[in-house]
mmCIF file of C-alpha atoms in Angstrom:
data_model
loop_
_atom_site.group_PDB
_atom_site.id
_atom_site.type_symbol
_atom_site.label_atom_id
_atom_site.label_comp_id
_atom_site.label_asym_id
_atom_site.label_seq_id
_atom_site.Cartn_x
_atom_site.Cartn_y
_atom_site.Cartn_z
ATOM 1 C CA MET A 5 87.732 99.788 71.153
ATOM 2 C CA ARG A 6 85.452 102.063 73.291
ATOM 3 C CA SER A 7 83.166 99.817 74.570
ATOM 4 C CA PHE A 8 83.536 98.078 78.050
ATOM 5 C CA LYS A 9 84.258 95.166 77.673
ATOM 6 C CA PHE A 10 87.121 95.963 76.219
ATOM 7 C CA ARG A 11 88.387 99.184 78.454
ATOM 8 C CA ALA A 12 87.651 96.146 81.173
ATOM 9 C CA THR A 13 90.584 94.198 79.292
ATOM 10 C CA VAL A 14 93.280 96.935 79.055
ATOM 11 C CA LEU A 15 92.174 97.251 82.733
ATOM 12 C CA ILE A 16 93.241 93.710 83.223
ATOM 13 C CA LEU A 17 95.703 93.920 80.771
ATOM 14 C CA ILE A 18 97.525 96.656 82.965
ATOM 15 C CA ALA A 19 97.407 94.218 86.146
ATOM 16 C CA PHE A 20 98.141 91.460 84.751
ATOM 17 C CA VAL A 21 102.524 93.084 83.252
ATOM 18 C CA LEU A 22 101.805 94.646 86.593
ATOM 19 C CA GLY A 23 101.800 91.564 88.039
ATOM 20 C CA CYS A 24 104.316 89.435 86.393
ATOM 21 C CA SER A 25 107.518 92.401 87.113
ATOM 22 C CA GLU A 26 106.394 92.332 90.517
ATOM 23 C CA PHE A 27 106.562 88.605 91.036
ATOM 24 C CA ILE A 28 109.092 88.023 87.788
ATOM 25 C CA VAL A 29 111.488 87.889 91.146
ATOM 26 C CA VAL A 30 110.052 84.315 93.169
ATOM 27 C CA GLY A 31 110.141 82.450 89.728
ATOM 28 C CA ILE A 32 113.704 83.357 89.219
ATOM 29 C CA LEU A 33 115.436 83.953 92.559
ATOM 30 C CA ASN A 34 117.656 80.943 92.640
ATOM 31 C CA ASP A 35 118.493 82.111 88.914
ATOM 32 C CA LEU A 36 119.173 85.317 89.903
ATOM 33 C CA ALA A 37 121.510 84.287 92.571
ATOM 34 C CA HIS A 38 123.157 81.480 90.703
ATOM 35 C CA GLN A 39 123.897 84.978 88.664
ATOM 36 C CA PHE A 40 125.441 87.309 90.179
ATOM 37 C CA ASP A 41 126.610 84.802 93.120
ATOM 38 C CA LYS A 42 124.421 86.370 95.931
ATOM 39 C CA SER A 43 122.393 84.190 98.000
ATOM 40 C CA VAL A 44 118.721 83.828 97.717
ATOM 41 C CA THR A 45 117.919 85.503 100.616
ATOM 42 C CA THR A 46 120.410 87.726 100.094
ATOM 43 C CA VAL A 47 118.221 87.595 96.146
ATOM 44 C CA GLY A 48 114.976 87.675 97.996
ATOM 45 C CA TYR A 49 115.295 91.085 99.846
ATOM 46 C CA LEU A 50 114.564 92.513 96.200
ATOM 47 C CA VAL A 51 110.896 91.646 97.166
ATOM 48 C CA THR A 52 111.345 92.991 100.221
ATOM 49 C CA ILE A 53 112.823 96.619 98.833
ATOM 50 C CA PHE A 54 110.003 95.842 95.684
ATOM 51 C CA ALA A 55 107.472 96.074 97.814
ATOM 52 C CA PHE A 56 109.080 99.256 100.892
ATOM 53 C CA VAL A 57 109.353 101.512 97.820
ATOM 54 C CA TYR A 58 106.397 100.664 95.669
ATOM 55 C CA ALA A 59 104.595 101.468 99.665
ATOM 56 C CA PHE A 60 106.372 104.840 100.361
ATOM 57 C CA SER A 61 106.554 106.721 96.743
ATOM 58 C CA THR A 62 102.633 105.525 95.656
ATOM 59 C CA PRO A 63 101.030 108.098 98.326
ATOM 60 C CA ILE A 64 103.827 110.870 97.059
ATOM 61 C CA LEU A 65 103.138 110.470 93.398
ATOM 62 C CA THR A 66 99.244 110.818 93.857
ATOM 63 C CA ALA A 67 99.869 113.908 95.590
ATOM 64 C CA LEU A 68 101.822 115.234 92.403
ATOM 65 C CA ILE A 69 99.801 114.565 89.953
ATOM 66 C CA ALA A 70 96.832 116.083 91.063
ATOM 67 C CA LYS A 71 96.976 119.097 88.755
ATOM 68 C CA PHE A 72 97.375 116.140 86.068
ATOM 69 C CA ARG A 73 94.741 114.578 83.650
ATOM 70 C CA TYR A 74 94.094 110.214 84.838
ATOM 71 C CA PHE A 75 95.390 109.552 81.227
ATOM 72 C CA TRP A 76 98.241 111.209 80.592
ATOM 73 C CA SER A 77 99.504 110.350 83.646
ATOM 74 C CA LEU A 78 99.435 106.670 83.537
ATOM 75 C CA PHE A 79 100.463 106.463 79.734
ATOM 76 C CA TRP A 80 104.004 108.376 81.222
ATOM 77 C CA PHE A 81 104.342 106.273 83.929
ATOM 78 C CA MET A 82 103.682 103.205 81.721
ATOM 79 C CA ILE A 83 106.781 104.752 80.452
ATOM 80 C CA ILE A 84 108.787 104.683 82.760
ATOM 81 C CA PHE A 85 107.747 101.058 83.862
ATOM 82 C CA ILE A 86 108.683 99.819 80.298
ATOM 83 C CA LEU A 87 112.469 101.316 80.634
ATOM 84 C CA SER A 88 112.509 99.836 84.376
ATOM 85 C CA ASN A 89 111.748 96.309 82.470
ATOM 86 C CA LEU A 90 114.378 97.227 80.435
ATOM 87 C CA MET A 91 116.991 98.757 82.446
ATOM 88 C CA SER A 92 116.817 95.222 83.884
ATOM 89 C CA PHE A 93 116.776 92.561 80.960
ATOM 90 C CA ILE A 94 120.841 94.970 80.586
ATOM 91 C CA ALA A 95 121.576 94.692 83.877
ATOM 92 C CA PRO A 96 125.746 93.591 84.236
ATOM 93 C CA ASN A 97 125.604 93.479 87.756
ATOM 94 C CA TYR A 98 123.679 93.214 91.372
ATOM 95 C CA ASN A 99 123.006 96.397 92.574
ATOM 96 C CA PHE A 100 122.136 97.800 89.096
ATOM 97 C CA LEU A 101 119.586 95.196 89.308
ATOM 98 C CA ILE A 102 118.479 96.737 92.678
ATOM 99 C CA VAL A 103 118.290 100.488 90.952
ATOM 100 C CA SER A 104 115.839 98.804 87.538
ATOM 101 C CA ARG A 105 114.512 96.923 89.869
ATOM 102 C CA ILE A 106 113.408 100.578 92.614
ATOM 103 C CA MET A 107 112.519 102.024 88.883
ATOM 104 C CA THR A 108 109.827 99.905 88.571
ATOM 105 C CA ALA A 109 108.497 100.034 92.097
ATOM 106 C CA LEU A 110 108.499 103.452 91.453
ATOM 107 C CA VAL A 111 106.149 103.888 89.482
ATOM 108 C CA SER A 112 104.076 100.244 89.949
ATOM 109 C CA GLY A 113 102.125 101.836 92.516
ATOM 110 C CA ILE A 114 100.423 104.463 91.352
ATOM 111 C CA ILE A 115 99.531 102.937 87.564
ATOM 112 C CA ILE A 116 97.499 100.029 89.897
ATOM 113 C CA SER A 117 96.384 102.985 91.922
ATOM 114 C CA LEU A 118 94.663 104.758 87.710
ATOM 115 C CA ALA A 119 93.644 101.937 86.543
ATOM 116 C CA LEU A 120 91.966 101.104 88.460
ATOM 117 C CA ILE A 121 90.121 104.844 88.930
ATOM 118 C CA PHE A 122 89.159 104.221 85.297
ATOM 119 C CA ALA A 123 88.502 101.044 85.713
ATOM 120 C CA ASN A 124 85.487 102.920 88.986
ATOM 121 C CA LEU A 125 84.689 105.744 86.082
ATOM 122 C CA ILE A 126 83.836 103.317 83.114
ATOM 123 C CA ALA A 127 82.054 100.826 85.263
ATOM 124 C CA PRO A 128 78.859 101.456 85.928
ATOM 125 C CA LEU A 129 77.828 100.610 89.234
ATOM 126 C CA GLU A 130 76.488 97.622 89.547
ATOM 127 C CA LYS A 131 79.785 96.229 87.780
ATOM 128 C CA ARG A 132 82.195 98.156 89.707
ATOM 129 C CA ALA A 133 82.536 95.623 92.398
ATOM 130 C CA TRP A 134 83.313 92.482 88.824
ATOM 131 C CA LEU A 135 85.359 95.573 87.751
ATOM 132 C CA VAL A 136 87.531 95.500 90.405
ATOM 133 C CA SER A 137 88.451 91.570 91.006
ATOM 134 C CA TRP A 138 88.758 91.114 87.502
ATOM 135 C CA VAL A 139 92.058 93.599 87.452
ATOM 136 C CA PHE A 140 92.809 92.530 91.056
ATOM 137 C CA SER A 141 92.689 89.101 89.505
ATOM 138 C CA GLY A 142 95.365 90.158 86.752
ATOM 139 C CA PHE A 143 98.318 90.009 89.304
ATOM 140 C CA SER A 144 96.167 86.516 89.556
ATOM 141 C CA ILE A 145 96.570 85.862 86.038
ATOM 142 C CA ALA A 146 100.044 86.621 86.060
ATOM 143 C CA SER A 147 100.840 84.594 88.635
ATOM 144 C CA VAL A 148 99.041 81.233 86.616
ATOM 145 C CA PHE A 149 100.565 82.286 83.212
ATOM 146 C CA GLY A 150 103.903 85.246 83.655
ATOM 147 C CA VAL A 151 105.064 84.140 86.275
ATOM 148 C CA PRO A 152 105.315 80.598 85.203
ATOM 149 C CA LEU A 153 105.825 80.923 81.469
ATOM 150 C CA SER A 154 108.922 83.890 82.923
ATOM 151 C CA THR A 155 110.354 80.985 85.535
ATOM 152 C CA TRP A 156 110.112 78.787 82.170
ATOM 153 C CA ILE A 157 112.621 81.196 80.092
ATOM 154 C CA SER A 158 114.282 81.690 82.888
ATOM 155 C CA THR A 159 114.974 77.872 83.318
ATOM 156 C CA THR A 160 115.294 77.241 79.572
ATOM 157 C CA PHE A 161 117.067 80.156 78.869
ATOM 158 C CA ASN A 162 117.821 83.089 80.477
ATOM 159 C CA TRP A 163 116.219 85.092 83.531
ATOM 160 C CA ARG A 164 116.994 88.086 81.134
ATOM 161 C CA ILE A 165 115.114 86.728 78.746
ATOM 162 C CA SER A 166 112.126 87.051 80.871
ATOM 163 C CA PHE A 167 111.872 90.539 82.006
ATOM 164 C CA ALA A 168 112.768 91.436 77.903
ATOM 165 C CA VAL A 169 109.163 89.480 77.427
ATOM 166 C CA ILE A 170 107.673 91.487 79.901
ATOM 167 C CA THR A 171 109.008 94.205 78.198
ATOM 168 C CA LEU A 172 107.008 93.978 75.115
ATOM 169 C CA ALA A 173 103.571 93.113 76.724
ATOM 170 C CA SER A 174 103.996 96.600 77.889
ATOM 171 C CA ILE A 175 104.029 98.095 75.100
ATOM 172 C CA VAL A 176 101.631 96.765 73.856
ATOM 173 C CA THR A 177 99.434 96.815 77.227
ATOM 174 C CA LEU A 178 99.610 100.847 76.593
ATOM 175 C CA ILE A 179 99.251 101.205 72.552
ATOM 176 C CA LEU A 180 95.220 99.590 73.667
ATOM 177 C CA PHE A 181 95.562 101.923 76.972
ATOM 178 C CA THR A 182 96.084 105.015 74.487
ATOM 179 C CA LEU A 183 93.882 103.528 71.958
ATOM 180 C CA SER A 184 90.667 103.088 74.387
ATOM 181 C CA MET A 185 90.713 104.946 77.145
ATOM 182 C CA PRO A 186 88.712 108.586 78.412
ATOM 183 C CA LYS A 187 91.407 111.110 77.944
ATOM 184 C CA ALA A 188 89.233 113.844 80.014
ATOM 185 C CA PRO A 189 89.044 113.773 83.469
ATOM 186 C CA VAL A 190 90.723 115.105 85.445
ATOM 187 C CA ALA A 191 92.020 113.991 89.377
ATOM 188 C CA LYS A 192 89.935 116.443 92.594
ATOM 189 C CA ASN A 193 93.132 119.852 92.975
ATOM 190 C CA SER A 194 94.075 118.643 96.490
ATOM 191 C CA LYS A 195 96.372 119.303 98.698
ATOM 192 C CA LEU A 196 97.975 116.384 100.528
ATOM 193 C CA LEU A 197 97.116 117.465 103.992
ATOM 194 C CA GLU A 198 93.127 117.078 103.154
ATOM 195 C CA GLN A 199 93.775 114.151 101.129
ATOM 196 C CA LEU A 200 95.434 112.712 103.874
ATOM 197 C CA THR A 201 91.871 113.579 106.256
ATOM 198 C CA LEU A 202 90.751 110.252 104.621
ATOM 199 C CA VAL A 203 93.027 107.836 106.504
ATOM 200 C CA ARG A 204 92.278 109.389 109.713
ATOM 201 C CA ASP A 205 88.869 107.742 109.754
ATOM 202 C CA SER A 206 88.991 104.622 111.390
ATOM 203 C CA ARG A 207 86.866 102.546 108.937
ATOM 204 C CA ILE A 208 89.756 103.316 106.369
ATOM 205 C CA TRP A 209 92.912 103.688 108.561
ATOM 206 C CA LEU A 210 91.730 100.208 109.870
ATOM 207 C CA GLY A 211 91.282 98.004 106.632
ATOM 208 C CA SER A 212 94.496 99.543 106.001
ATOM 209 C CA LEU A 213 95.979 98.280 108.586
ATOM 210 C CA LEU A 214 94.210 94.657 107.722
ATOM 211 C CA VAL A 215 95.206 94.758 104.499
ATOM 212 C CA MET A 216 99.144 95.021 105.332
ATOM 213 C CA LEU A 217 98.449 92.273 108.687
ATOM 214 C CA SER A 218 97.310 89.695 105.348
ATOM 215 C CA ALA A 219 99.754 90.027 103.025
ATOM 216 C CA SER A 220 103.214 90.348 105.410
ATOM 217 C CA GLY A 221 100.935 86.268 106.614
ATOM 218 C CA ILE A 222 101.062 85.659 103.043
ATOM 219 C CA TYR A 223 104.456 86.662 101.730
ATOM 220 C CA VAL A 224 106.256 85.745 104.478
ATOM 221 C CA PHE A 225 105.556 81.589 103.510
ATOM 222 C CA TYR A 226 105.572 83.023 99.258
ATOM 223 C CA THR A 227 108.622 85.152 98.661
ATOM 224 C CA TYR A 228 109.742 81.526 99.619
ATOM 225 C CA LEU A 229 106.766 79.855 97.072
ATOM 226 C CA ARG A 230 109.855 78.364 94.697
ATOM 227 C CA PRO A 231 112.405 76.702 97.109
ATOM 228 C CA ILE A 232 108.937 75.778 100.031
ATOM 229 C CA LEU A 233 107.985 73.710 96.828
ATOM 230 C CA THR A 234 111.929 71.841 95.621
ATOM 231 C CA THR A 235 113.365 71.947 99.061
ATOM 232 C CA GLU A 236 110.065 71.335 101.708
ATOM 233 C CA LEU A 237 108.451 69.324 99.867
ATOM 234 C CA GLY A 238 110.800 67.590 97.180
ATOM 235 C CA PHE A 239 109.748 68.152 93.969
ATOM 236 C CA SER A 240 111.950 68.975 91.225
ATOM 237 C CA THR A 241 112.948 71.596 89.442
ATOM 238 C CA ASP A 242 111.410 70.439 85.707
ATOM 239 C CA SER A 243 107.521 70.306 87.524
ATOM 240 C CA LEU A 244 107.927 73.981 89.276
ATOM 241 C CA SER A 245 106.757 75.694 86.499
ATOM 242 C CA ILE A 246 103.893 73.241 86.603
ATOM 243 C CA LEU A 247 103.533 73.126 90.146
ATOM 244 C CA LEU A 248 103.493 78.216 90.002
ATOM 245 C CA PHE A 249 100.909 77.767 87.184
ATOM 246 C CA VAL A 250 97.921 75.287 89.072
ATOM 247 C CA PHE A 251 99.168 78.004 92.562
ATOM 248 C CA GLY A 252 98.695 80.631 90.428
ATOM 249 C CA LEU A 253 94.997 79.224 89.325
ATOM 250 C CA MET A 254 94.049 78.798 93.502
ATOM 251 C CA SER A 255 94.871 82.550 93.318
ATOM 252 C CA ILE A 256 92.406 83.651 90.742
ATOM 253 C CA ILE A 257 89.471 81.420 91.935
ATOM 254 C CA SER A 258 90.709 84.020 94.874
ATOM 255 C CA ASN A 259 90.680 86.976 93.674
ATOM 256 C CA GLN A 260 87.175 85.741 91.283
ATOM 257 C CA ALA A 261 85.270 84.385 95.594
ATOM 258 C CA SER A 262 86.384 88.901 96.519
ATOM 259 C CA GLY A 263 84.570 89.951 94.158
ATOM 260 C CA TYR A 264 81.136 88.181 94.798
ATOM 261 C CA LEU A 265 82.389 88.414 98.492
ATOM 262 C CA ALA A 266 82.199 91.908 97.520
ATOM 263 C CA GLU A 267 78.821 91.769 96.802
ATOM 264 C CA ASN A 268 77.239 89.726 99.511
ATOM 265 C CA ASP A 269 79.209 91.752 103.129
ATOM 266 C CA GLY A 270 83.008 90.102 102.699
ATOM 267 C CA LEU A 271 84.474 91.017 105.224
ATOM 268 C CA LEU A 272 82.288 90.818 107.605
ATOM 269 C CA ARG A 273 83.211 87.107 107.108
ATOM 270 C CA MET A 274 87.434 87.741 106.943
ATOM 271 C CA PRO A 275 87.151 86.507 110.901
ATOM 272 C CA LEU A 276 86.573 82.910 108.871
ATOM 273 C CA VAL A 277 89.369 83.207 106.199
ATOM 274 C CA TYR A 278 92.320 84.662 108.406
ATOM 275 C CA SER A 279 91.429 81.879 111.225
ATOM 276 C CA CYS A 280 91.640 79.491 108.109
ATOM 277 C CA GLN A 281 94.496 80.758 107.195
ATOM 278 C CA VAL A 282 95.966 79.973 111.364
ATOM 279 C CA ILE A 283 95.677 76.728 110.634
ATOM 280 C CA LEU A 284 96.717 75.638 106.691
ATOM 281 C CA PHE A 285 99.619 77.739 108.095
ATOM 282 C CA ILE A 286 100.375 75.532 111.315
ATOM 283 C CA LEU A 287 99.730 73.295 109.263
ATOM 284 C CA MET A 288 103.008 73.345 107.201
ATOM 285 C CA ILE A 289 104.945 72.595 110.213
ATOM 286 C CA PHE A 290 104.203 68.454 108.920
ATOM 287 C CA LEU A 291 105.483 69.929 104.605
ATOM 288 C CA PRO A 292 108.198 67.324 104.680
ATOM 289 C CA TYR A 293 106.818 64.483 105.933
ATOM 290 C CA VAL A 294 103.115 64.592 104.172
ATOM 291 C CA LYS A 295 103.947 65.370 100.935
ATOM 292 C CA TRP A 296 100.792 65.264 97.911
ATOM 293 C CA LEU A 297 99.209 66.714 101.569
ATOM 294 C CA GLY A 298 101.591 68.964 101.846
ATOM 295 C CA LEU A 299 100.354 70.577 98.680
ATOM 296 C CA LEU A 300 97.206 70.237 98.984
ATOM 297 C CA LEU A 301 97.164 72.590 102.151
ATOM 298 C CA ILE A 302 99.837 75.135 99.499
ATOM 299 C CA LEU A 303 97.071 75.393 97.138
ATOM 300 C CA LEU A 304 94.278 76.269 99.748
ATOM 301 C CA LEU A 305 96.644 78.564 101.632
ATOM 302 C CA GLY A 306 96.919 80.220 97.636
ATOM 303 C CA ILE A 307 92.510 80.354 97.875
ATOM 304 C CA THR A 308 92.672 82.320 101.017
ATOM 305 C CA MET A 309 95.436 84.739 99.426
ATOM 306 C CA TYR A 310 93.524 87.751 98.282
ATOM 307 C CA LEU A 311 90.036 87.252 99.462
ATOM 308 C CA LEU A 312 90.022 90.287 100.802
ATOM 309 C CA ASN A 313 90.623 93.168 97.487
ATOM 310 C CA ALA A 314 88.026 93.854 95.844
ATOM 311 C CA PRO A 315 85.988 93.768 99.737
ATOM 312 C CA VAL A 316 88.467 96.184 100.916
ATOM 313 C CA GLN A 317 88.627 98.971 98.456
ATOM 314 C CA VAL A 318 85.025 98.913 97.478
ATOM 315 C CA HIS A 319 85.276 99.717 101.004
ATOM 316 C CA PHE A 320 87.570 102.231 100.017
ATOM 317 C CA PHE A 321 85.629 103.942 97.214
ATOM 318 C CA SER A 322 82.708 104.305 99.145
ATOM 319 C CA VAL A 323 84.173 105.576 101.882
ATOM 320 C CA ALA A 324 85.566 108.646 99.565
ATOM 321 C CA GLU A 325 82.954 109.017 97.290
ATOM 322 C CA LYS A 326 80.748 109.857 100.306
ATOM 323 C CA GLU A 327 82.997 112.087 102.848
ATOM 324 C CA TYR A 328 86.576 112.375 100.985
ATOM 325 C CA PRO A 329 85.823 113.006 97.230
ATOM 326 C CA GLN A 330 89.153 114.627 97.805
ATOM 327 C CA SER A 331 90.738 111.446 98.396
ATOM 328 C CA LEU A 332 89.767 109.750 95.501
ATOM 329 C CA VAL A 333 92.822 108.815 94.084
ATOM 330 C CA LEU A 334 94.367 108.119 97.550
ATOM 331 C CA SER A 335 91.340 105.532 98.502
ATOM 332 C CA SER A 336 92.213 103.744 95.865
ATOM 333 C CA SER A 337 95.823 103.165 96.186
ATOM 334 C CA LEU A 338 95.771 102.633 99.454
ATOM 335 C CA ASN A 339 94.714 99.091 99.226
ATOM 336 C CA SER A 340 97.951 98.407 97.005
ATOM 337 C CA ILE A 341 100.039 100.663 99.548
ATOM 338 C CA PHE A 342 99.298 98.427 102.214
ATOM 339 C CA PHE A 343 99.362 95.386 100.729
ATOM 340 C CA ASN A 344 103.079 96.521 99.507
ATOM 341 C CA PHE A 345 104.439 97.260 103.363
ATOM 342 C CA GLY A 346 103.195 94.106 104.519
ATOM 343 C CA ILE A 347 105.013 92.389 101.302
ATOM 344 C CA SER A 348 107.931 93.769 102.959
ATOM 345 C CA LEU A 349 107.176 92.885 105.940
ATOM 346 C CA GLY A 350 106.226 89.817 105.597
ATOM 347 C CA SER A 351 108.589 88.675 102.653
ATOM 348 C CA ALA A 352 110.937 90.332 105.874
ATOM 349 C CA THR A 353 110.263 88.517 108.232
ATOM 350 C CA GLY A 354 109.888 85.402 106.281
ATOM 351 C CA GLY A 355 113.973 85.722 105.291
ATOM 352 C CA ILE A 356 115.071 86.034 108.848
ATOM 353 C CA LEU A 357 113.419 83.135 109.808
ATOM 354 C CA VAL A 358 114.886 81.295 107.329
ATOM 355 C CA THR A 359 118.447 82.727 107.628
ATOM 356 C CA ASN A 360 117.809 81.835 111.869
ATOM 357 C CA HIS A 361 115.630 78.488 111.843
ATOM 358 C CA GLY A 362 115.552 76.786 108.114
ATOM 359 C CA LEU A 363 112.443 76.362 106.308
ATOM 360 C CA ALA A 364 110.654 74.360 108.858
ATOM 361 C CA VAL A 365 109.331 77.713 110.683
ATOM 362 C CA ILE A 366 108.256 79.584 107.469
ATOM 363 C CA GLY A 367 104.025 78.334 108.775
ATOM 364 C CA PRO A 368 104.030 79.539 112.196
ATOM 365 C CA GLY A 369 106.018 82.228 112.071
ATOM 366 C CA ALA A 370 102.995 83.377 109.133
ATOM 367 C CA SER A 371 100.559 82.769 112.094
ATOM 368 C CA GLY A 372 101.375 84.689 113.775
ATOM 369 C CA PHE A 373 100.760 88.142 111.710
ATOM 370 C CA ALA A 374 96.289 85.871 110.250
ATOM 371 C CA LEU A 375 96.261 85.955 113.884
ATOM 372 C CA LEU A 376 96.320 90.056 114.295
ATOM 373 C CA ALA A 377 94.336 89.741 111.116
ATOM 374 C CA ILE A 378 91.610 87.859 112.782
ATOM 375 C CA ILE A 379 91.405 90.259 115.740
ATOM 376 C CA THR A 380 92.005 93.438 113.543
ATOM 377 C CA ALA A 381 88.674 92.224 110.719
ATOM 378 C CA ILE A 382 86.831 91.682 114.362
ATOM 379 C CA LEU A 383 87.621 96.089 115.243
ATOM 380 C CA LEU A 384 86.898 96.869 111.720
ATOM 381 C CA ASN A 385 83.382 95.032 111.959
ATOM 382 C CA ARG A 386 82.518 96.645 114.600
ATOM 383 C CA GLU A 387 83.039 100.741 113.405
ATOM 384 C CA ILE A 388 81.720 100.352 110.075
ATOM 385 C CA LYS A 389 79.051 98.679 112.370
ATOM 386 C CA ARG A 390 78.756 102.189 114.721
ATOM 387 C CA HIS A 391 78.893 104.718 111.984
ATOM 388 C CA ASN A 392 76.166 103.183 110.474
ATOM 389 C CA ARG A 393 74.208 103.378 113.386
ATOM 390 C CA ILE A 394 74.625 106.955 113.343
ATOM 391 C CA LYS A 395 72.349 108.384 111.427
ATOM 392 C CA PRO A 396 71.855 111.799 110.216
ATOM 393 C CA GLY A 397 68.437 113.533 112.653
ATOM 394 C CA ILE A 398 66.218 115.489 110.548
ATOM 395 C CA THR A 399 64.295 118.494 111.569
ATOM 396 C CA VAL A 400 61.913 119.588 108.702
ATOM 397 C CA GLU A 401 60.499 123.635 108.839
ATOM 398 C CA VAL A 402 57.152 124.007 106.140
ATOM 399 C CA ASP A 403 54.551 127.154 106.040
ATOM 400 C CA GLU A 404 51.332 126.475 106.092
ATOM 401 C CA GLY A 405 50.894 127.385 102.608
ATOM 402 C CA TYR A 406 52.322 124.192 100.658
ATOM 403 C CA ASP A 407 49.477 122.113 99.838
ATOM 404 C CA ILE A 408 50.267 117.902 100.809
ATOM 405 C CA ASN A 409 48.088 117.032 98.419
ATOM 406 C CA GLN A 410 49.103 119.156 95.654
ATOM 407 C CA GLY A 411 52.453 118.802 95.770
ATOM 408 C CA ASN A 412 53.130 122.500 95.879
ATOM 409 C CA MET A 413 56.084 123.731 97.215
ATOM 410 C CA SER A 414 56.324 127.265 95.672
ATOM 411 C CA ASP A 415 55.218 128.624 99.138
ATOM 412 C CA SER A 416 57.390 126.287 101.714
ATOM 413 C CA LYS A 417 59.406 126.748 102.941
ATOM 414 C CA LEU A 418 62.290 123.529 104.205
ATOM 415 C CA ASN A 419 65.122 123.269 106.388
ATOM 416 C CA GLY A 420 67.214 120.312 106.483
ATOM 417 C CA LYS A 421 69.417 120.567 110.008
ATOM 418 C CA VAL A 422 72.347 117.561 110.428
#
């Protein structure tokens, strides 16, 4: 159980159960609305609330775990995660469900941040991008299998059973984590203000802004994927699970392509990615008129969904390791923090658009975020290039006693200035 492959699988499983819990509302949106006698838009704000709490809690908890071992921090946060999903299972009313979702959101961000730290610790350097992309793929696998399965369970039996299954899967995952992961690594003890020096770096805050804008554009439409498929495109409720399954496959392809991009200057390709998104979002205007082409368009958007993940995460790790080692845990959480800020902003924007103008304006609304992402990606690449041009100047003084042929430094004095 201590092999690299087994440990990697456990980290992917952690991401999988987190993804199932986070995305489940998208698949059971209509069932929750019916159960609690709320509108679909009102229940859709569960996505907004979850993401907002997730984003704000993660940096605070990151600072609080500075004195503790990574292992025990993740262990106890997983316990809270399991209990919060159990609360969702028994929720007697909508307000209780909101509280349970807030509890789940509070710990989800720090759990995935710690999982990424373990990925960074256990993976050889040449495997790091691969493992990071696969950990993120855990969320996509949740979209492929978890969300459609929970949707099927919800429509066939009851939405509560979906939360029960997630709770059981989380317990199994925690057991495997406990048996396999190293217990020794301790977070570097530093104050929050010292850790936050990382985000003052333009390469970091531009990267974080890019993550937020990317997620915002996608979640304007993804939050309402179920009504888009059934209402706009006219697919039956019976076919919904298979359609969500296929969409999830596209997001797995997206995460795996993200790993490839991380090893091949992926950030340089992001302006092109978001240019394609702008075109696809605008074409969503024609969804009601071209059923199968409309579905193809939605699937293509699924492929673009996570292309940024691995390149920007490796970028954050790289900057932190070289220049801000006290902020390594924070660097692992930035992607999830700002992705969830983006989810919150995107789902709230989608809710406003749907309430006031209907599903037809979802695509054009999302394209605005993609346009801003193009600009931000260009600025980020320029800033990285500018920083890389600043090379340290080194002045070396060597005493006459240094014998170049012998390579003997015993009598030499070597002084370097940067």
